[in-house]
Short mmCIF file of C-alpha atoms in Angstrom, two decimals:
data_model
loop_
_atom_site.label_atom_id
_atom_site.label_comp_id
_atom_site.label_asym_id
_atom_site.label_seq_id
_atom_site.Cartn_x
_atom_site.Cartn_y
_atom_site.Cartn_z
CA UNK A 7 -18.31 -40.80 -23.26
CA UNK A 8 -17.13 -41.83 -19.80
CA UNK A 9 -13.56 -40.77 -20.63
CA UNK A 10 -14.79 -37.33 -21.71
CA UNK A 11 -16.68 -36.81 -18.43
CA UNK A 12 -13.67 -37.94 -16.44
CA UNK A 13 -11.40 -35.59 -18.42
CA UNK A 14 -13.76 -32.67 -17.82
CA UNK A 15 -13.95 -33.43 -14.10
CA UNK A 16 -10.14 -33.52 -13.84
CA UNK A 17 -9.86 -30.23 -15.73
CA UNK A 18 -12.38 -28.54 -13.43
CA UNK A 19 -10.64 -29.75 -10.27
CA UNK A 20 -7.20 -28.79 -11.57
CA UNK A 21 -8.27 -25.31 -12.70
CA UNK A 22 -9.90 -24.67 -9.32
CA UNK A 23 -6.57 -25.45 -7.64
CA UNK A 24 -4.71 -22.95 -9.86
CA UNK A 25 -7.30 -20.21 -9.32
CA UNK A 26 -7.13 -20.72 -5.56
CA UNK A 27 -3.34 -20.26 -5.66
CA UNK A 28 -3.67 -17.10 -7.72
CA UNK A 29 -6.11 -15.62 -5.21
CA UNK A 30 -3.72 -16.44 -2.38
CA UNK A 31 -0.91 -14.52 -4.09
CA UNK A 32 -3.16 -11.56 -4.80
CA UNK A 33 -3.83 -11.25 -1.07
CA UNK A 34 -0.12 -11.11 -0.23
CA UNK A 35 0.49 -7.40 0.21
CA UNK A 36 3.14 -5.43 2.07
CA UNK A 37 1.91 -1.97 3.04
CA UNK A 38 4.12 1.04 3.59
CA UNK A 39 2.19 3.79 5.34
CA UNK A 40 3.00 7.45 4.79
CA UNK A 41 1.41 10.45 6.46
CA UNK A 42 1.65 14.07 5.27
CA UNK A 43 0.26 16.71 7.62
CA UNK A 44 -0.93 20.24 6.85
CA UNK A 45 2.66 21.55 7.30
CA UNK A 46 4.05 19.10 4.70
CA UNK A 47 5.79 17.08 7.42
CA UNK A 48 6.18 13.49 6.23
CA UNK A 49 6.08 10.37 8.39
CA UNK A 50 7.08 7.03 6.89
CA UNK A 51 5.45 4.52 9.18
CA UNK A 52 6.03 6.07 12.62
CA UNK A 53 9.18 8.05 11.82
CA UNK A 54 9.28 11.74 10.93
CA UNK A 55 11.42 11.95 7.78
CA UNK A 56 12.98 14.87 5.93
CA UNK A 57 11.73 15.06 2.33
CA UNK A 58 15.24 14.39 1.01
CA UNK A 59 15.42 11.13 3.02
CA UNK A 60 12.11 9.56 1.93
CA UNK A 61 13.70 7.36 -0.74
CA UNK A 62 16.39 6.06 1.58
CA UNK A 63 13.90 5.30 4.35
CA UNK A 64 11.56 3.44 2.02
CA UNK A 65 14.43 1.48 0.44
CA UNK A 66 15.59 0.49 3.90
CA UNK A 67 12.12 -0.73 4.88
CA UNK A 68 11.64 -2.69 1.66
CA UNK A 69 15.08 -4.28 1.51
CA UNK A 70 14.90 -5.35 5.16
CA UNK A 71 11.48 -6.97 4.74
CA UNK A 72 11.44 -10.75 4.16
CA UNK A 73 9.22 -11.02 1.08
CA UNK A 74 6.92 -13.86 0.19
CA UNK A 75 6.61 -15.14 -3.34
CA UNK A 76 4.71 -12.58 -5.47
CA UNK A 77 4.16 -10.23 -2.54
CA UNK A 78 3.03 -6.79 -3.74
CA UNK A 79 3.97 -3.44 -2.28
CA UNK A 80 1.25 -0.87 -1.69
CA UNK A 81 2.08 2.65 -0.58
CA UNK A 82 -0.78 3.98 1.54
CA UNK A 83 -0.53 7.76 1.54
CA UNK A 84 -2.58 9.56 4.19
CA UNK A 85 -2.60 13.30 3.65
CA UNK A 86 -4.38 16.41 4.83
CA UNK A 87 -7.25 17.11 2.44
CA UNK A 88 -6.28 20.79 2.23
CA UNK A 89 -2.77 20.14 0.91
CA UNK A 90 -2.19 21.01 -2.73
CA UNK A 91 -2.30 17.83 -4.80
CA UNK A 92 1.14 18.67 -6.19
CA UNK A 93 2.67 18.38 -2.70
CA UNK A 94 1.15 14.94 -2.23
CA UNK A 95 2.27 13.81 -5.69
CA UNK A 96 5.86 14.92 -4.97
CA UNK A 97 5.97 12.61 -1.95
CA UNK A 98 4.43 9.79 -3.99
CA UNK A 99 7.09 10.26 -6.66
CA UNK A 100 9.78 9.86 -4.02
CA UNK A 101 8.13 6.62 -2.91
CA UNK A 102 8.09 5.21 -6.42
CA UNK A 103 11.67 6.28 -7.02
CA UNK A 104 12.65 4.24 -3.98
CA UNK A 105 10.85 1.14 -5.26
CA UNK A 106 8.59 0.92 -8.28
CA UNK A 107 8.57 -2.73 -9.30
CA UNK A 108 4.84 -3.46 -9.57
CA UNK A 109 4.10 -1.18 -6.60
CA UNK A 110 0.74 0.52 -6.20
CA UNK A 111 -0.52 3.58 -4.36
CA UNK A 112 -3.63 4.15 -2.29
CA UNK A 113 -4.39 7.75 -1.35
CA UNK A 114 -6.50 8.82 1.62
CA UNK A 115 -7.37 12.49 2.04
CA UNK A 116 -8.21 13.32 5.65
CA UNK A 117 -9.64 16.24 7.57
CA UNK A 118 -6.73 16.17 9.97
CA UNK A 119 -7.91 19.05 12.15
CA UNK A 120 -11.40 17.63 12.76
CA UNK A 121 -10.02 14.13 13.25
CA UNK A 122 -7.43 15.52 15.70
CA UNK A 123 -4.56 13.77 13.96
CA UNK A 124 -1.02 15.02 14.38
CA UNK A 125 2.36 13.50 13.76
CA UNK A 126 2.69 11.75 17.08
CA UNK A 127 -0.66 9.98 17.01
CA UNK A 128 -1.36 9.54 13.30
CA UNK A 129 -0.67 5.83 13.04
CA UNK A 130 -3.02 4.90 15.90
CA UNK A 131 -5.78 7.31 14.80
CA UNK A 132 -5.74 6.17 11.17
CA UNK A 133 -5.65 2.53 12.20
CA UNK A 134 -8.90 3.02 14.13
CA UNK A 135 -10.72 4.56 11.16
CA UNK A 136 -12.51 2.81 8.33
CA UNK A 137 -11.26 4.86 5.39
CA UNK A 138 -12.14 4.84 1.72
CA UNK A 139 -9.52 5.39 -0.96
CA UNK A 140 -9.52 8.73 -2.73
CA UNK A 141 -10.33 8.63 -6.43
CA UNK A 142 -7.92 11.52 -7.05
#
C-alpha cells in the first residue's frame, strides 16, 4: 500500500513538471505585425512594402530571427474595417506563402479614420490599444 502511494505521488509530481514545460512552450510566440490601410497600402512591421515584396520581407524577418525551441509564428493582421475581405485575405495568403509551418493568423479590423491611424503612426497607435481579434 505504501509503495502504491509513493508511486502515485511520483507520477503526480512528474506529470506536473511535463505540463509546466508544455505551457512554457505554448507561450513562446514570435509575432509579425502587418497593417493594411484603406488604400491597400501594406506595412510589414514598420516598413511600407509593395504587395509583390511581402513574401520576401516576411521571409527575411523570419529567417533572421533567432528562434527558441517550439516557438510559434503568429501573423497579426491589422486592417481597415471597410476593406473588402478578399483584399485582406490576399495579403494573408502572401504571408503564409512566405512561411506556413505551423503559423497562425490573428485579424484585427479597425476603424482607421476614427482612430486616426495612418501608415506612419500605425505601430504606435495599435500598440496603445486593447484590441480583440476578429472572428472573420
